[in-house]
Amino acid sequence: MDFARYSIKTPVNIWLMVIICLIGGWIGLQNIGRLEDPAFTIKLAQVITHHPGASAAKVEKEVTEPLEIALQQMSQVYRLISKSKPGYSEITVEIKHHYDGKDLPQIWDEMRKKLRDATATLPAGASQPYVYDEFGEVFGLYYALTAPDFTPRQMREISRIIRRELLTTEGVAKVQVNGVLEEQLVAYMDPYRIAGLGISFPDVVRLLQDNLRPFNGGRIKVEDKQIRLLVEDASSQLEEINNLAIVLPGSNASVRVKDLAELKIEPVDIQSNLIRYQGNPAITLSVAAVSDVNIVAVGKRVNDKVDALLQSLPAGITLEPIYDQAAVVDESVAGFINNLFLSVVVVVITLCLFMGWRSGIVVGSILLITVLGTILIMWLSDLQLQRISLGAMVIAMGMLVDNAIVVAEGMMMRMQQGRSAMESASFIVKRTQWPLLGATVIGIAAFSGIGLSDDQTGEFLFSLFAVVLISLMLSWILAVSVTPLFGSYFYKVGDSEGAGEVHKGFLYSGYTKSLLFALRNRWLTMLALLALTIGAYASFAYVKQGFFPPSNAPLFFVHYWGPQDRDIRSTEQRVIAAEKVIAEFEQVDSISTFIGRGADRFTLTYNPELPNESYALFIVRTADVEQIDALAPKVMAALKPVDQDANFYMERMQFGPGGGAKLVARFSGRDIEVLRDLGEQAKTIYREDGLIIDIRDDWREKGLVLNTHFDEFNAGISGVSRTDFTDAVQFASTGMPLGRLRDGDYTYPIVAKMSVNSSDPVQNILNSQVWSSQQRKYIPFRQLTTGVALESEDVIIHRRDRVRTISVMADPAVFETATEARARILEKIESIPLPDGYKLEWGGEYENSSDAQKALGKGLPAGFLVMLLCTVVLFGRVRQPLIVWSVVPMAVVGVVAGLLGTDMPFGFMSLLGFLSLFGMLIKNAIVLLEEIDLQIDEGKEKQKAIVEASVSRLRPVSLAAVTTILGMAPLLADAFFSSMAITIMGGLAFATVLTLIAVPVLYSLMYRIKFNRA
């Protein structure tokens, strides 16, 4: 079909397409979903099981092991990672990467069924396994509620009101509240008084259960009506409990609870977690938006609702954002629009300078239509504007004008030779449409490794491939349809006598001389290029290696790890002291502190730490991201004296999947002590390096346990069961659970504690009384134990795929990459002698990068096959594809020069840039070779055809390279895309030389076309 002739003859249809792209694109830009990061499925679930009173080793054997055996029967499971702690089992289940997010609900249902079947094998006292499958839910609007002058109960009520109102906001899916100070109802009892009265704990428990359960009075029929019978709740449940009476054994007398115990509502001794903001106790409200929604619009509505709520609530209440994804996204989109405008202006100015103002308007208009048309298709395809898709638009910016430049330049040249617009457009479009389509498909295929990658990195970057696919295909359609029409409006028919002046000027003459020199010295030229290529590959060893770069968010994390057996109350005291030290730095804008667990997942790439009493997290926000590199080491140095027994680790937020320690050596085997020894050897090697920092292992220190040594013989004589004994130990320590009291939407645990306490908690236990359920009297604790003793035990046991595994973790120095640090210690770590049955694996950034590259590599063969087939089909010959693929490896020269010159690492994004560079190089080479073949087929001498075809391609190839390079310039300031931009800019600059010099030289060599020396 003659696309050019059709577009000029029927301009209404073409203008209709243009108007749809422009107006639809503008509407799409206003309504398209906006996110910070692209959504990718975290294919993880956690299985949590409690087994109170059991040691970590017992939990591992009796709970974790049976559940792992059940879970490994599922064919969908990729990996099992478990953690066994005293009374607690946690199994992380990772699903195979090729399963889509839509498959996960069914997989989780199957998992729950497997676990229900396995519950019968669990020991008595173990809880039902709980599956937490919302591991990847993101709460992009994250607020801290502080009210220093209010009580915990008032704070809880305020957070409830705010949550209720926020849930009514359009676009809000979920609001999660954390950090509420947990309270309990404590019954302080004198153990000697209840022993004298002969009242047992089971009697008190039954009394509370009978009186605190909900009452159903039934119903009656009166005439034709049904009437519900009501047993009214007490106006004060606390007073009701105080007035409950219990009959004394062996008599008709009774005693009230308030005569036995003093009731108080107090904070729970061991809080599950504590949160602080700017030095004050806080509650967090985490807001998750509905999927595929415009987070900017939701954020505005939520912030408006927050402002209105604060006006109606009492003074002294603040609700500050810890992280506002809506503001981040709004800034990113604004930056994209600025970059888009800048790129269009740069392209238009460049074209105006090299091709004249008419071509600048024609090609610049095509660029604008292509971008808005791409946004329209993205909106209709449910693709959001986020970090990756925005970057892809800018990456594609320079590539989008390639097709239009070729058509516009060819049409302009023909018209300058005296041809009409119709004839010129028809000739050039027919001549180039299929080579341009094939080259466009090749450019898209270069990114296909991302689209075909089935791991989370591929899913994270999929929109990059999708946007490139949409934009490049649209650019080809517009190049062969709209460019001829716009060209007919702006280009003027020239004097045919001036046809010979088309390729004149110092640029053309200089290039012609250089080309002729290279063609006359073909072997010397090829040897020089080969030497440069070999030198570049050799120099690649000096290029830094990386994975994903740190985020440009102006915040960093400080992880606090106290000794593993530290109580959360002690952790809180030390963390408050550390908080004050951090606040002294003037660059710090705010500090959010989380004690006992990590923060909620406020961004997709943050992986929250699970509950641990010895852990705390500081989220430190600065005014500018540039301050972090200088500030973080100072903060870390100032924190070390705060707690000599603890470890502080700094972590930057990063782009993309991964996270955690960058250097990880994993040792797996059977024996715990052997694993600990291997871990210590690895840590010694880390320390001896001198540069590696934040050295630790995930098994932590051993903890202390007070063994009360239950004497079964004496207990049997006294009629005391192990349960009676345990109840007495609880009563003398943390308190014995008696029941639960419901107050509105909050439930208070009721616990009994000793009212007579000595300063020595061990003496409290030794002096306690144990109820004998058989003799119905109290027995002194000392008669039922052989003595108490402190013992050490492992408090965390990690397993990986059912094998005990210790991970030794560390991070590289601030000024080096993880690859450099690992290279220094690799040989030493791997030389550690391993006993039979033990193995070493590398994790961290090395594993994340390797997994991502393997997944990308799975899709590359198909992409390269498409590229190869396109080159063969386009030419129908062998030698032209050989020429094309011979110059591809040479592009590494520009890449290495660019990365070494800017000291940028070669990471995953650089790899994608390198692959896309192949597509650009192949595209230009195809168009040039097609022109050479066409001129030879038209009867020109082969030597003349090679030179003239190359000269005719000088402006399109050079302009395409210049516009692409300049289009990349805005990305140099983006931490995520900077290394990719450098890779493409440096590589494309040299690839242009390869296209204009190496391709003609190889053509002359392949076809044995000699050029005589002048």
PDB file of C-alpha atoms in Angstrom, residues 319-540:
ATOM      1  CA  LEU A 319      -0.922  14.250  62.216  1.00  0.00           C
ATOM      2  CA  GLU A 320       2.307  14.521  60.227  1.00  0.00           C
ATOM      3  CA  PRO A 321       3.261  12.549  57.087  1.00  0.00           C
ATOM      4  CA  ILE A 322       6.154  10.133  57.534  1.00  0.00           C
ATOM      5  CA  TYR A 323       5.965   9.345  53.830  1.00  0.00           C
ATOM      6  CA  ASP A 324       3.655  10.956  51.295  1.00  0.00           C
ATOM      7  CA  GLN A 325       3.656   8.893  48.111  1.00  0.00           C
ATOM      8  CA  ALA A 326       1.189  11.286  46.491  1.00  0.00           C
ATOM      9  CA  ALA A 327       3.632  14.201  46.789  1.00  0.00           C
ATOM     10  CA  VAL A 328       6.494  12.045  45.461  1.00  0.00           C
ATOM     11  CA  VAL A 329       4.428  10.938  42.467  1.00  0.00           C
ATOM     12  CA  ASP A 330       3.167  14.452  41.790  1.00  0.00           C
ATOM     13  CA  GLU A 331       6.746  15.707  41.748  1.00  0.00           C
ATOM     14  CA  SER A 332       7.817  12.850  39.443  1.00  0.00           C
ATOM     15  CA  VAL A 333       4.996  13.540  36.957  1.00  0.00           C
ATOM     16  CA  ALA A 334       5.753  17.265  37.009  1.00  0.00           C
ATOM     17  CA  GLY A 335       9.401  16.419  36.374  1.00  0.00           C
ATOM     18  CA  PHE A 336       8.396  14.150  33.501  1.00  0.00           C
ATOM     19  CA  ILE A 337       6.310  16.874  31.875  1.00  0.00           C
ATOM     20  CA  ASN A 338       9.241  19.279  32.231  1.00  0.00           C
ATOM     21  CA  ASN A 339      11.601  16.680  30.740  1.00  0.00           C
ATOM     22  CA  LEU A 340       9.107  16.000  27.962  1.00  0.00           C
ATOM     23  CA  PHE A 341       8.840  19.688  27.131  1.00  0.00           C
ATOM     24  CA  LEU A 342      12.628  20.058  27.330  1.00  0.00           C
ATOM     25  CA  SER A 343      13.183  17.020  25.098  1.00  0.00           C
ATOM     26  CA  VAL A 344      10.719  18.279  22.469  1.00  0.00           C
ATOM     27  CA  VAL A 345      12.378  21.706  22.513  1.00  0.00           C
ATOM     28  CA  VAL A 346      15.864  20.156  22.235  1.00  0.00           C
ATOM     29  CA  VAL A 347      14.807  17.922  19.353  1.00  0.00           C
ATOM     30  CA  VAL A 348      13.104  20.774  17.513  1.00  0.00           C
ATOM     31  CA  ILE A 349      16.091  23.110  17.982  1.00  0.00           C
ATOM     32  CA  THR A 350      18.515  20.403  16.871  1.00  0.00           C
ATOM     33  CA  LEU A 351      16.475  19.652  13.775  1.00  0.00           C
ATOM     34  CA  CYS A 352      16.087  23.325  12.999  1.00  0.00           C
ATOM     35  CA  LEU A 353      19.833  23.796  13.191  1.00  0.00           C
ATOM     36  CA  PHE A 354      20.723  20.822  10.980  1.00  0.00           C
ATOM     37  CA  MET A 355      17.682  20.453   8.712  1.00  0.00           C
ATOM     38  CA  GLY A 356      16.032  23.864   8.791  1.00  0.00           C
ATOM     39  CA  TRP A 357      13.005  25.220  10.606  1.00  0.00           C
ATOM     40  CA  ARG A 358      10.551  23.415   8.362  1.00  0.00           C
ATOM     41  CA  SER A 359      11.920  19.975   9.274  1.00  0.00           C
ATOM     42  CA  GLY A 360      12.084  21.045  12.894  1.00  0.00           C
ATOM     43  CA  ILE A 361       8.360  21.751  12.924  1.00  0.00           C
ATOM     44  CA  VAL A 362       7.465  18.600  10.967  1.00  0.00           C
ATOM     45  CA  VAL A 363       9.495  16.153  13.048  1.00  0.00           C
ATOM     46  CA  GLY A 364       8.856  17.999  16.326  1.00  0.00           C
ATOM     47  CA  SER A 365       5.103  17.770  15.694  1.00  0.00           C
ATOM     48  CA  ILE A 366       5.397  14.036  15.025  1.00  0.00           C
ATOM     49  CA  LEU A 367       7.278  13.659  18.330  1.00  0.00           C
ATOM     50  CA  LEU A 368       4.578  15.485  20.289  1.00  0.00           C
ATOM     51  CA  ILE A 369       1.778  13.479  18.627  1.00  0.00           C
ATOM     52  CA  THR A 370       3.642  10.232  19.325  1.00  0.00           C
ATOM     53  CA  VAL A 371       4.122  11.027  23.008  1.00  0.00           C
ATOM     54  CA  LEU A 372       0.489  12.028  23.564  1.00  0.00           C
ATOM     55  CA  GLY A 373      -0.712   9.045  21.528  1.00  0.00           C
ATOM     56  CA  THR A 374       1.426   6.764  23.679  1.00  0.00           C
ATOM     57  CA  ILE A 375      -0.117   8.226  26.848  1.00  0.00           C
ATOM     58  CA  LEU A 376      -3.579   7.651  25.380  1.00  0.00           C
ATOM     59  CA  ILE A 377      -2.842   3.968  24.685  1.00  0.00           C
ATOM     60  CA  MET A 378      -1.250   3.580  28.127  1.00  0.00           C
ATOM     61  CA  TRP A 379      -4.399   4.991  29.739  1.00  0.00           C
ATOM     62  CA  LEU A 380      -6.646   2.685  27.732  1.00  0.00           C
ATOM     63  CA  SER A 381      -4.370  -0.291  28.553  1.00  0.00           C
ATOM     64  CA  ASP A 382      -4.356   0.399  32.328  1.00  0.00           C
ATOM     65  CA  LEU A 383      -0.649   1.232  32.352  1.00  0.00           C
ATOM     66  CA  GLN A 384       0.157   3.805  35.038  1.00  0.00           C
ATOM     67  CA  LEU A 385       2.519   6.732  35.061  1.00  0.00           C
ATOM     68  CA  GLN A 386       5.263   5.757  37.492  1.00  0.00           C
ATOM     69  CA  ARG A 387       9.018   5.836  37.800  1.00  0.00           C
ATOM     70  CA  ILE A 388       9.672   3.165  35.159  1.00  0.00           C
ATOM     71  CA  SER A 389       7.087   4.187  32.549  1.00  0.00           C
ATOM     72  CA  LEU A 390       8.062   7.849  32.874  1.00  0.00           C
ATOM     73  CA  GLY A 391      11.707   6.954  32.376  1.00  0.00           C
ATOM     74  CA  ALA A 392      10.787   4.769  29.412  1.00  0.00           C
ATOM     75  CA  MET A 393       9.057   7.726  27.782  1.00  0.00           C
ATOM     76  CA  VAL A 394      12.184   9.833  28.112  1.00  0.00           C
ATOM     77  CA  ILE A 395      14.391   6.925  26.957  1.00  0.00           C
ATOM     78  CA  ALA A 396      12.210   6.457  23.896  1.00  0.00           C
ATOM     79  CA  MET A 397      12.144  10.204  23.194  1.00  0.00           C
ATOM     80  CA  GLY A 398      15.231  10.229  21.009  1.00  0.00           C
ATOM     81  CA  MET A 399      14.320   6.944  19.324  1.00  0.00           C
ATOM     82  CA  LEU A 400      10.844   8.183  18.404  1.00  0.00           C
ATOM     83  CA  VAL A 401      12.148  10.694  15.869  1.00  0.00           C
ATOM     84  CA  ASP A 402      14.330   8.217  13.947  1.00  0.00           C
ATOM     85  CA  ASN A 403      11.616   7.062  11.564  1.00  0.00           C
ATOM     86  CA  ALA A 404      10.236  10.553  11.042  1.00  0.00           C
ATOM     87  CA  ILE A 405      13.712  11.958  10.352  1.00  0.00           C
ATOM     88  CA  VAL A 406      14.392   9.353   7.659  1.00  0.00           C
ATOM     89  CA  VAL A 407      11.097  10.061   5.885  1.00  0.00           C
ATOM     90  CA  ALA A 408      11.259  13.839   6.330  1.00  0.00           C
ATOM     91  CA  GLU A 409      14.867  14.082   5.192  1.00  0.00           C
ATOM     92  CA  GLY A 410      14.270  11.897   2.141  1.00  0.00           C
ATOM     93  CA  MET A 411      11.140  13.811   1.170  1.00  0.00           C
ATOM     94  CA  MET A 412      12.908  17.139   1.584  1.00  0.00           C
ATOM     95  CA  MET A 413      15.849  16.001  -0.546  1.00  0.00           C
ATOM     96  CA  ARG A 414      13.575  14.807  -3.364  1.00  0.00           C
ATOM     97  CA  MET A 415      11.573  18.031  -3.331  1.00  0.00           C
ATOM     98  CA  GLN A 416      14.773  20.088  -3.459  1.00  0.00           C
ATOM     99  CA  GLN A 417      15.557  18.192  -6.641  1.00  0.00           C
ATOM    100  CA  GLY A 418      12.318  19.455  -8.191  1.00  0.00           C
ATOM    101  CA  ARG A 419       9.915  16.585  -7.466  1.00  0.00           C
ATOM    102  CA  SER A 420       6.404  17.174  -6.210  1.00  0.00           C
ATOM    103  CA  ALA A 421       5.407  16.531  -2.624  1.00  0.00           C
ATOM    104  CA  MET A 422       3.227  13.574  -3.655  1.00  0.00           C
ATOM    105  CA  GLU A 423       5.948  11.934  -5.738  1.00  0.00           C
ATOM    106  CA  SER A 424       8.700  12.647  -3.182  1.00  0.00           C
ATOM    107  CA  ALA A 425       6.707  11.307  -0.240  1.00  0.00           C
ATOM    108  CA  SER A 426       5.529   8.237  -2.158  1.00  0.00           C
ATOM    109  CA  PHE A 427       9.061   7.440  -3.330  1.00  0.00           C
ATOM    110  CA  ILE A 428      10.778   7.732   0.058  1.00  0.00           C
ATOM    111  CA  VAL A 429       8.030   5.957   2.036  1.00  0.00           C
ATOM    112  CA  LYS A 430       7.907   3.029  -0.404  1.00  0.00           C
ATOM    113  CA  ARG A 431      11.699   2.866  -0.314  1.00  0.00           C
ATOM    114  CA  THR A 432      12.065   2.881   3.483  1.00  0.00           C
ATOM    115  CA  GLN A 433       8.790   1.721   5.062  1.00  0.00           C
ATOM    116  CA  TRP A 434       9.695  -1.963   5.393  1.00  0.00           C
ATOM    117  CA  PRO A 435      13.328  -1.439   6.430  1.00  0.00           C
ATOM    118  CA  LEU A 436      12.074   1.093   9.009  1.00  0.00           C
ATOM    119  CA  LEU A 437       9.413  -1.337  10.240  1.00  0.00           C
ATOM    120  CA  GLY A 438      11.951  -4.146  10.525  1.00  0.00           C
ATOM    121  CA  ALA A 439      14.382  -1.842  12.297  1.00  0.00           C
ATOM    122  CA  THR A 440      11.615  -0.686  14.645  1.00  0.00           C
ATOM    123  CA  VAL A 441      10.707  -4.280  15.488  1.00  0.00           C
ATOM    124  CA  ILE A 442      14.385  -4.943  16.159  1.00  0.00           C
ATOM    125  CA  GLY A 443      14.532  -1.930  18.476  1.00  0.00           C
ATOM    126  CA  ILE A 444      11.524  -3.281  20.370  1.00  0.00           C
ATOM    127  CA  ALA A 445      12.964  -6.816  20.431  1.00  0.00           C
ATOM    128  CA  ALA A 446      16.082  -5.448  22.138  1.00  0.00           C
ATOM    129  CA  PHE A 447      13.884  -4.733  25.179  1.00  0.00           C
ATOM    130  CA  SER A 448      12.011  -8.025  24.955  1.00  0.00           C
ATOM    131  CA  GLY A 449      14.178  -9.662  27.610  1.00  0.00           C
ATOM    132  CA  ILE A 450      12.352  -7.458  30.129  1.00  0.00           C
ATOM    133  CA  GLY A 451       8.925  -8.294  28.775  1.00  0.00           C
ATOM    134  CA  LEU A 452       9.622 -12.032  28.837  1.00  0.00           C
ATOM    135  CA  SER A 453      11.367 -12.092  32.242  1.00  0.00           C
ATOM    136  CA  ASP A 454       9.199 -13.909  34.793  1.00  0.00           C
ATOM    137  CA  ASP A 455      10.884 -12.803  38.030  1.00  0.00           C
ATOM    138  CA  GLN A 456       9.952  -9.807  40.160  1.00  0.00           C
ATOM    139  CA  THR A 457      12.652  -7.637  38.565  1.00  0.00           C
ATOM    140  CA  GLY A 458      11.134  -8.314  35.150  1.00  0.00           C
ATOM    141  CA  GLU A 459       7.676  -7.570  36.534  1.00  0.00           C
ATOM    142  CA  PHE A 460       9.010  -4.360  38.097  1.00  0.00           C
ATOM    143  CA  LEU A 461      10.427  -3.229  34.744  1.00  0.00           C
ATOM    144  CA  PHE A 462       7.710  -4.596  32.451  1.00  0.00           C
ATOM    145  CA  SER A 463       6.217  -1.156  31.799  1.00  0.00           C
ATOM    146  CA  LEU A 464       9.579  -0.128  30.288  1.00  0.00           C
ATOM    147  CA  PHE A 465       9.126  -2.758  27.577  1.00  0.00           C
ATOM    148  CA  ALA A 466       5.409  -1.967  27.170  1.00  0.00           C
ATOM    149  CA  VAL A 467       5.961   1.781  26.725  1.00  0.00           C
ATOM    150  CA  VAL A 468       8.829   1.245  24.257  1.00  0.00           C
ATOM    151  CA  LEU A 469       6.664  -1.200  22.282  1.00  0.00           C
ATOM    152  CA  ILE A 470       3.712   1.217  22.113  1.00  0.00           C
ATOM    153  CA  SER A 471       5.738   4.344  21.375  1.00  0.00           C
ATOM    154  CA  LEU A 472       8.057   2.864  18.721  1.00  0.00           C
ATOM    155  CA  MET A 473       5.240   1.162  16.811  1.00  0.00           C
ATOM    156  CA  LEU A 474       3.212   4.371  16.942  1.00  0.00           C
ATOM    157  CA  SER A 475       6.236   6.353  15.753  1.00  0.00           C
ATOM    158  CA  TRP A 476       6.491   4.126  12.655  1.00  0.00           C
ATOM    159  CA  ILE A 477       2.772   4.480  11.890  1.00  0.00           C
ATOM    160  CA  LEU A 478       2.957   8.256  12.204  1.00  0.00           C
ATOM    161  CA  ALA A 479       6.211   8.440  10.220  1.00  0.00           C
ATOM    162  CA  VAL A 480       4.698   6.783   7.128  1.00  0.00           C
ATOM    163  CA  SER A 481       1.319   8.530   7.388  1.00  0.00           C
ATOM    164  CA  VAL A 482       1.517  11.921   9.121  1.00  0.00           C
ATOM    165  CA  THR A 483       5.059  12.925   8.100  1.00  0.00           C
ATOM    166  CA  PRO A 484       4.215  12.933   4.332  1.00  0.00           C
ATOM    167  CA  LEU A 485       1.136  15.080   5.001  1.00  0.00           C
ATOM    168  CA  PHE A 486       2.967  17.595   7.201  1.00  0.00           C
ATOM    169  CA  GLY A 487       5.877  17.594   4.754  1.00  0.00           C
ATOM    170  CA  SER A 488       3.520  18.528   1.929  1.00  0.00           C
ATOM    171  CA  TYR A 489       2.449  21.565   3.981  1.00  0.00           C
ATOM    172  CA  PHE A 490       5.906  22.841   4.864  1.00  0.00           C
ATOM    173  CA  TYR A 491       8.444  21.672   2.250  1.00  0.00           C
ATOM    174  CA  LYS A 492       8.804  23.623  -0.950  1.00  0.00           C
ATOM    175  CA  VAL A 493       9.663  22.263  -4.400  1.00  0.00           C
ATOM    176  CA  GLY A 494      13.187  23.418  -5.267  1.00  0.00           C
ATOM    177  CA  ASP A 495      15.038  24.102  -8.504  1.00  0.00           C
ATOM    178  CA  SER A 496      16.064  20.847 -10.154  1.00  0.00           C
ATOM    179  CA  GLU A 497      19.307  22.473 -11.188  1.00  0.00           C
ATOM    180  CA  GLY A 498      20.262  22.648  -7.559  1.00  0.00           C
ATOM    181  CA  ALA A 499      19.889  18.947  -7.065  1.00  0.00           C
ATOM    182  CA  GLY A 500      23.579  18.408  -7.021  1.00  0.00           C
ATOM    183  CA  GLU A 501      24.025  20.842  -4.163  1.00  0.00           C
ATOM    184  CA  VAL A 502      22.047  18.733  -1.696  1.00  0.00           C
ATOM    185  CA  HIS A 503      24.979  17.116   0.120  1.00  0.00           C
ATOM    186  CA  LYS A 504      27.413  20.011   0.155  1.00  0.00           C
ATOM    187  CA  GLY A 505      29.108  21.687   3.076  1.00  0.00           C
ATOM    188  CA  PHE A 506      32.101  21.147   5.318  1.00  0.00           C
ATOM    189  CA  LEU A 507      30.359  18.394   7.320  1.00  0.00           C
ATOM    190  CA  TYR A 508      29.633  16.330   4.238  1.00  0.00           C
ATOM    191  CA  SER A 509      33.022  16.941   2.673  1.00  0.00           C
ATOM    192  CA  GLY A 510      34.817  16.073   5.907  1.00  0.00           C
ATOM    193  CA  TYR A 511      32.826  12.875   6.305  1.00  0.00           C
ATOM    194  CA  THR A 512      33.374  11.923   2.624  1.00  0.00           C
ATOM    195  CA  LYS A 513      37.136  12.300   2.998  1.00  0.00           C
ATOM    196  CA  SER A 514      37.166  10.236   6.221  1.00  0.00           C
ATOM    197  CA  LEU A 515      35.016   7.538   4.651  1.00  0.00           C
ATOM    198  CA  LEU A 516      37.167   7.314   1.538  1.00  0.00           C
ATOM    199  CA  PHE A 517      40.302   7.047   3.695  1.00  0.00           C
ATOM    200  CA  ALA A 518      38.734   4.196   5.685  1.00  0.00           C
ATOM    201  CA  LEU A 519      37.582   2.418   2.493  1.00  0.00           C
ATOM    202  CA  ARG A 520      41.020   2.704   0.905  1.00  0.00           C
ATOM    203  CA  ASN A 521      42.600   1.337   4.104  1.00  0.00           C
ATOM    204  CA  ARG A 522      39.978  -1.269   4.898  1.00  0.00           C
ATOM    205  CA  TRP A 523      42.163  -3.749   6.753  1.00  0.00           C
ATOM    206  CA  LEU A 524      43.869  -1.036   8.787  1.00  0.00           C
ATOM    207  CA  THR A 525      40.458   0.405   9.719  1.00  0.00           C
ATOM    208  CA  MET A 526      39.150  -2.982  10.790  1.00  0.00           C
ATOM    209  CA  LEU A 527      42.291  -3.759  12.791  1.00  0.00           C
ATOM    210  CA  ALA A 528      41.951  -0.424  14.591  1.00  0.00           C
ATOM    211  CA  LEU A 529      38.295  -1.121  15.396  1.00  0.00           C
ATOM    212  CA  LEU A 530      39.158  -4.649  16.519  1.00  0.00           C
ATOM    213  CA  ALA A 531      41.913  -3.337  18.785  1.00  0.00           C
ATOM    214  CA  LEU A 532      39.554  -0.785  20.287  1.00  0.00           C
ATOM    215  CA  THR A 533      36.945  -3.474  20.888  1.00  0.00           C
ATOM    216  CA  ILE A 534      39.417  -5.856  22.550  1.00  0.00           C
ATOM    217  CA  GLY A 535      40.746  -2.988  24.672  1.00  0.00           C
ATOM    218  CA  ALA A 536      37.205  -2.077  25.732  1.00  0.00           C
ATOM    219  CA  TYR A 537      36.375  -5.626  26.777  1.00  0.00           C
ATOM    220  CA  ALA A 538      39.640  -5.767  28.730  1.00  0.00           C
ATOM    221  CA  SER A 539      38.863  -2.427  30.369  1.00  0.00           C
ATOM    222  CA  PHE A 540      35.426  -3.643  31.377  1.00  0.00           C
TER     223      PHE A 540
END
